[in-house]
Structure formats: structure tokens, C-alpha cells
Amino acid sequence: MSKFGPRPARTDRRERLSAPRRAVLDLLVEHQDPMTVAQAAEQLGQHPNTVREHLEALVRTGLAMRDQRPPVGRGRPASVYTYAPEASFSSPEYAVLAQVLVSYLSHVLPDGPVLRHHAREAGRSWGRAILEREPAHESEASGAASRRGTAGAVEHLRRLLDRTGFDPETERHGDVRTVRLHRCPVLELAKDRPEVVCNAHLGMAREILAEGDIAHERVTLEAFTEPGACLLHVTSSPDGAPPAPGGRAAAGPVAVAGGPRAARQGATTAWEGLDSEGGLTIGPHREMRS
């Protein structure tokens, strides 16, 4: 299995489970295909009886489903386990709605800059809605922090992305702050239509960062270019050093409107394409299951 890009987002109910049980549930979500007790035990390095106990507990709480493999020869067919829809970050109804909206947007708008522009604008509306739903006391504290500069604005974004299911982690390299997005609430949809979904994610992040006076062109996104994460980059100033793949500062800036790009003369890149107007790069690995 390819590990490029983020993993599926986790349910809020997961946090109420014990650590060993969360590990079993995460394995089911990330593996996608039905697993036997023996397969899960081998992946986790635990005794099958222990893993079976966790799996059955997840079934009882509605976070996993048990089925039987078709009988082959004599003997009782093996049980297989999959995660239940309730174990995903969003309910199945919202996942279907997201798919319908993305499909409709892709159908009525021509593929290209117009489609990407409207996807980013939809993301900006999403960002405003996230800010409006933030509790008043947290909004005031976050607003004060975001006004303290790039660091405060990025930390505010990190907290909101964490609530939204992206499992973010921040780091700094020179003038570039990178937010690693380890999970994605709509991963399969992002793999299918990254030009829509990833641009919406970029627009959402830009709108939230705008609360801290971070200009849109200082925020760029690398999707499916690193094992285990997508990378959101925020430069501290318009002339800050741009990030190269993996979040490292490049040797020097490349004049591309709307976002930085790695400066490697004569070197081939794994990136599939750059939306030069919007600051989004998409790697070639989105079609692989993670």
C-alpha cells in the first residue's frame, strides 16, 4: 500500500477508547479491507486472543462490523472485521453529500482555473463557517494570539484543523512554517478529485489565516507528495524562502504567482502539477490507497 498523502480521519468516539483498542480500530480504518483476527494480530504484534477481545468490543459499541467469509471445505468459516461507518470522522450522510457537491461542481464548471477558483472560494466560505462556530471565549483568545504574527496565526489554524479531523503537526524551517496534515476527513474523495477537494482545503486554511493578516499568496499546499501527510506551508513574509518538497527551505525563490515552488535546476520532480494561480501542488500518488 502507498503511504503518500494523509490517512483517513478518526472519529471523535475513538478518544473514549483505551489506547490498545484505539490501535485496533485505527488498523481497521487504515487497512480498509476486511481483516481476520490472525491478520490483525500479526499487524499489531499481539496475541490473537487479545486482538479478538478488542475486535468484539468494537463490534458491541458499533465501531466495527463482523462478517463471515464464504465457507471453504470443512470447518467453521473465519470471521472478518471491518470498521463501521460510525468510525469515520464524518457521518456517511455527510460523506455522500460532499461527494454529490463535488461531482456537481465538477460537472457544471469547466475543468481548469475556473473550477479551481470556485473550489477555493467554497473553501473560504467553509473557513468562515469554522471561525463563526468557534466558542466566543476561544475565539477571543485565538484572535489575540493570531494578531501576534505568523506563529500565533498558524497555531490558531492548527487548533481548528485538529478539531476538523486533520491531525495537524507544525514545524518551522527558516521563514517557512509547515503544517503537516496527517489525516483527511474526506480522503477517498480527495484522491478522486484533488483539484476540487484540495483547493477547498487550501481556501479554508487561507481564510482562517487571514484572521491573522496572512496574505493568501503566502499560503500554499502540497497534496500527496510526502508519505503520511499533506503539507501546508505559510511563509513569514512575502519574500520568505519557499519550501521544497518535504517542507525544507529551498535554495532560492522561484517566481511563480500565488505560491512557492522548489528551485532545482535540471532536477525532475514527483509533483504532478502546480496550480500557479492558486498555490496548490498535487503529487502523483493520490490514486493509491493509503
Coordinates of C-alpha atoms in Angstrom, one line a residue:
M1 CA 0.0 0.0 0.0
S2 CA 1.2 3.5 -0.8
K3 CA 1.8 5.8 2.2
F4 CA 1.8 9.0 0.2
G5 CA -0.7 11.6 1.5
P6 CA -2.6 11.6 4.7
R7 CA -4.6 8.8 6.4
P8 CA -8.4 8.7 6.9
A9 CA -9.7 10.9 9.8
R10 CA -10.6 9.4 13.0
T11 CA -14.0 9.5 14.8
D12 CA -14.4 11.6 18.0
R13 CA -15.7 8.4 19.7
R14 CA -12.3 6.9 19.2
E15 CA -10.9 9.2 22.0
R16 CA -13.1 7.4 24.6
L17 CA -11.4 4.0 23.8
S18 CA -8.4 2.6 25.6
A19 CA -5.1 3.0 23.8
P20 CA -4.9 -0.7 22.7
R21 CA -8.5 -0.6 21.4
R22 CA -7.8 2.6 19.5
A23 CA -4.9 0.9 17.8
V24 CA -7.1 -1.9 16.7
L25 CA -9.7 0.5 15.3
D26 CA -7.1 2.6 13.6
L27 CA -5.8 -0.6 11.9
L28 CA -9.3 -1.4 10.6
V29 CA -9.8 2.2 9.3
E30 CA -6.4 2.4 7.6
H31 CA -6.4 -1.1 6.2
Q32 CA -9.9 -0.6 4.6
D33 CA -10.3 -4.3 3.6
P34 CA -11.9 -6.9 5.9
M35 CA -9.3 -8.4 8.3
T36 CA -9.3 -11.7 10.2
V37 CA -8.2 -11.9 13.8
A38 CA -5.0 -13.5 12.7
Q39 CA -4.2 -10.8 10.2
A40 CA -4.9 -8.0 12.7
A41 CA -2.8 -9.8 15.4
E42 CA 0.1 -10.1 13.0
Q43 CA 0.0 -6.4 12.1
L44 CA -0.2 -5.3 15.7
G45 CA 2.3 -7.8 17.1
Q46 CA -0.2 -9.0 19.7
H47 CA -1.8 -12.3 20.7
P48 CA -4.8 -13.3 18.7
N49 CA -7.0 -13.8 21.8
T50 CA -6.2 -10.2 22.9
V51 CA -7.0 -8.8 19.5
R52 CA -10.2 -10.8 19.3
E53 CA -11.4 -9.3 22.6
H54 CA -10.8 -5.8 21.3
L55 CA -12.5 -6.5 18.0
E56 CA -15.6 -7.9 19.6
A57 CA -15.7 -4.9 22.0
L58 CA -15.6 -2.6 18.9
V59 CA -18.5 -4.6 17.4
R60 CA -20.5 -4.2 20.6
T61 CA -20.0 -0.5 20.6
G62 CA -20.9 -0.1 16.9
L63 CA -17.5 1.0 15.7
A64 CA -16.7 -2.3 13.9
M65 CA -18.7 -4.9 12.0
R66 CA -18.2 -8.7 11.9
D67 CA -18.9 -10.9 9.0
Q68 CA -18.2 -14.4 7.9
R69 CA -16.0 -15.4 4.9
P70 CA -17.6 -17.9 2.5
P71 CA -17.1 -21.4 3.7
V72 CA -14.2 -23.3 2.1
G73 CA -14.1 -27.0 2.7
R74 CA -14.8 -28.3 6.2
G75 CA -14.8 -26.3 9.4
R76 CA -16.3 -23.0 10.5
P77 CA -15.6 -20.1 8.2
A78 CA -13.3 -17.4 9.6
S79 CA -14.8 -14.2 10.9
V80 CA -13.6 -10.9 9.3
Y81 CA -13.9 -7.4 10.7
T82 CA -14.3 -4.0 9.1
Y83 CA -14.8 -0.6 10.6
A84 CA -18.3 0.7 10.8
P85 CA -19.4 4.0 9.1
E86 CA -19.7 5.5 12.6
A87 CA -15.9 5.0 12.9
S88 CA -15.2 7.6 10.2
F89 CA -14.8 11.3 11.2
S90 CA -18.0 12.3 9.4
S91 CA -21.3 10.5 9.2
P92 CA -21.9 8.6 6.0
E93 CA -24.7 11.0 5.0
Y94 CA -22.2 14.0 5.1
A95 CA -19.7 11.9 3.1
V96 CA -22.3 11.3 0.4
L97 CA -23.3 14.9 0.4
A98 CA -19.7 16.0 0.0
Q99 CA -19.3 13.6 -2.9
V100 CA -22.5 14.9 -4.6
L101 CA -21.5 18.5 -4.2
V102 CA -18.0 17.9 -5.6
S103 CA -19.4 15.9 -8.5
Y104 CA -22.0 18.7 -9.2
L105 CA -19.3 21.4 -9.1
S106 CA -17.1 19.4 -11.4
H107 CA -20.0 18.9 -13.8
V108 CA -21.3 22.4 -14.2
L109 CA -17.9 24.2 -14.3
P110 CA -15.2 23.8 -16.9
D111 CA -12.2 21.9 -15.8
G112 CA -9.3 24.3 -15.2
P113 CA -8.7 27.7 -13.5
V114 CA -12.5 28.4 -13.2
L115 CA -13.2 25.2 -11.3
R116 CA -10.2 25.6 -9.1
H117 CA -11.1 29.2 -8.3
H118 CA -14.6 28.2 -7.2
A119 CA -13.3 25.3 -5.2
R120 CA -11.0 27.7 -3.3
E121 CA -13.9 30.2 -2.8
A122 CA -16.1 27.3 -1.4
G123 CA -13.2 26.6 1.0
R124 CA -13.1 30.2 2.1
S125 CA -16.8 30.0 3.0
W126 CA -16.0 26.8 4.9
G127 CA -13.2 28.6 6.8
R128 CA -15.6 31.5 7.7
A129 CA -18.1 29.0 9.0
I130 CA -15.4 27.3 11.1
L131 CA -14.5 30.6 12.6
E132 CA -18.1 31.5 13.3
R133 CA -18.7 28.2 15.2
E134 CA -15.6 28.7 17.4
P135 CA -16.7 29.3 21.0
A136 CA -16.6 33.0 21.9
H137 CA -14.0 32.7 24.7
E138 CA -11.7 30.7 22.5
S139 CA -12.3 33.0 19.5
E140 CA -11.2 36.0 21.6
A141 CA -8.1 34.2 22.8
S142 CA -7.3 32.9 19.4
G143 CA -7.8 36.3 17.8
A144 CA -5.4 37.9 20.2
A145 CA -2.8 35.1 19.5
S146 CA -3.2 35.4 15.7
R147 CA -2.5 39.1 15.9
R148 CA 0.9 38.4 17.4
G149 CA 2.2 37.4 14.0
T150 CA 2.6 34.3 11.8
A151 CA 3.3 32.0 14.7
G152 CA 0.1 32.9 16.5
A153 CA -2.0 32.6 13.3
V154 CA -0.5 29.2 12.4
E155 CA -1.2 27.9 15.9
H156 CA -4.8 29.1 15.7
L157 CA -5.1 27.3 12.4
R158 CA -3.6 24.1 13.9
R159 CA -6.1 24.0 16.7
L160 CA -9.0 24.4 14.3
L161 CA -7.7 21.8 11.9
D162 CA -7.3 19.4 14.8
R163 CA -11.0 19.7 15.6
T164 CA -11.8 19.3 11.9
G165 CA -10.0 15.9 11.8
F166 CA -6.7 16.7 10.0
D167 CA -4.4 15.6 12.9
P168 CA -2.1 18.5 12.2
E169 CA 1.5 19.0 13.4
T170 CA 3.5 22.2 13.0
E171 CA 7.2 22.8 12.4
R172 CA 9.4 25.7 11.3
H173 CA 12.3 25.9 8.8
G174 CA 13.6 29.4 8.5
D175 CA 10.9 31.7 7.3
V176 CA 8.5 28.8 6.5
R177 CA 6.1 27.3 8.9
T178 CA 4.8 23.9 7.8
V179 CA 1.6 22.3 9.0
R180 CA 1.7 18.5 8.3
L181 CA -1.8 17.2 7.8
H182 CA -1.6 13.5 8.9
R183 CA -5.3 12.7 8.3
C184 CA -8.0 13.8 5.9
P185 CA -11.8 13.8 6.7
V186 CA -12.6 13.0 3.0
L187 CA -9.5 11.1 1.9
E188 CA -11.1 9.0 -0.8
L189 CA -12.9 12.0 -2.3
A190 CA -9.6 14.0 -2.2
K191 CA -7.9 11.2 -4.1
D192 CA -10.6 11.1 -6.8
R193 CA -10.9 14.9 -7.3
P194 CA -7.9 16.6 -5.7
E195 CA -8.3 19.7 -7.9
V196 CA -11.6 20.4 -6.1
V197 CA -11.1 19.0 -2.6
C198 CA -7.5 20.1 -2.0
N199 CA -8.2 23.6 -3.4
A200 CA -11.2 23.8 -1.0
H201 CA -8.9 22.8 1.9
L202 CA -6.4 25.4 0.8
G203 CA -9.1 28.1 0.6
M204 CA -10.3 27.1 4.1
A205 CA -6.8 27.4 5.6
R206 CA -6.2 30.8 3.9
E207 CA -9.5 32.2 5.2
I208 CA -8.6 31.2 8.8
L209 CA -5.1 32.6 8.5
A210 CA -6.5 35.8 7.1
E211 CA -7.7 36.5 10.6
G212 CA -4.0 37.0 11.4
D213 CA -3.4 39.2 8.4
I214 CA -1.7 36.4 6.5
A215 CA -2.0 37.2 2.8
H216 CA -3.4 34.4 0.6
E217 CA -0.3 34.1 -1.6
R218 CA 1.8 33.3 1.5
V219 CA -0.2 30.0 2.0
T220 CA 0.5 27.0 -0.3
L221 CA -0.4 23.3 -0.1
E222 CA 1.4 20.2 -1.3
A223 CA -1.1 17.3 -1.6
F224 CA 0.0 13.7 -1.8
T225 CA 3.7 14.5 -2.0
E226 CA 5.0 13.0 1.2
P227 CA 4.5 9.6 2.9
G228 CA 1.8 10.0 5.6
A229 CA 0.9 13.6 5.2
C230 CA 0.0 16.6 3.0
L231 CA 2.0 19.8 3.7
L232 CA 0.5 23.3 4.2
H233 CA 3.2 26.0 4.1
V234 CA 3.0 29.5 5.5
T235 CA 5.8 32.0 4.8
S236 CA 6.5 34.7 7.4
S237 CA 6.9 37.4 4.7
P238 CA 6.1 37.7 1.0
D239 CA 9.8 37.4 0.1
G240 CA 10.4 34.4 2.5
A241 CA 12.3 31.4 1.3
P242 CA 9.9 29.0 -0.4
P243 CA 9.6 25.4 0.7
A244 CA 10.8 22.5 -1.3
P245 CA 9.0 19.1 -1.2
G246 CA 9.0 17.8 2.4
G247 CA 8.8 21.3 3.9
R248 CA 12.5 22.2 3.7
A249 CA 13.6 25.7 2.6
A250 CA 14.7 25.8 -1.0
A251 CA 17.9 27.3 -2.1
G252 CA 16.1 30.3 -3.5
P253 CA 12.7 31.5 -4.6
V254 CA 11.1 30.7 -7.9
A255 CA 8.9 33.4 -9.5
V256 CA 5.5 31.6 -9.6
A257 CA 2.5 33.7 -8.9
G258 CA 0.4 32.6 -5.9
G259 CA 2.9 30.3 -4.2
P260 CA 6.4 29.0 -3.8
R261 CA 8.0 26.1 -5.7
A262 CA 11.1 24.1 -5.3
A263 CA 14.1 25.5 -7.1
R264 CA 16.1 22.6 -8.5
Q265 CA 17.7 23.3 -11.9
G266 CA 17.7 20.2 -14.1
A267 CA 16.1 18.0 -11.4
T268 CA 12.9 16.0 -12.0
T269 CA 10.1 16.3 -9.5
A270 CA 7.5 13.9 -8.2
W271 CA 4.8 16.6 -8.3
E272 CA 2.1 16.1 -10.9
G273 CA 1.3 19.7 -11.4
L274 CA 1.2 23.2 -9.9
D275 CA -1.8 25.5 -9.9
S276 CA 0.3 28.6 -10.4
E277 CA -2.6 30.9 -9.6
G278 CA -3.7 29.1 -6.5
G279 CA -0.6 27.7 -4.9
L280 CA -1.5 24.0 -4.9
T281 CA 0.8 21.2 -5.9
I282 CA -0.6 17.6 -6.4
G283 CA 1.6 14.6 -6.2
P284 CA 1.2 11.5 -8.5
H285 CA 0.2 9.2 -5.6
R286 CA -3.4 10.2 -4.9
E287 CA -4.8 7.2 -6.8
M288 CA -3.1 4.8 -4.4
R289 CA -4.9 3.6 -1.3
S290 CA -3.1 4.5 1.9

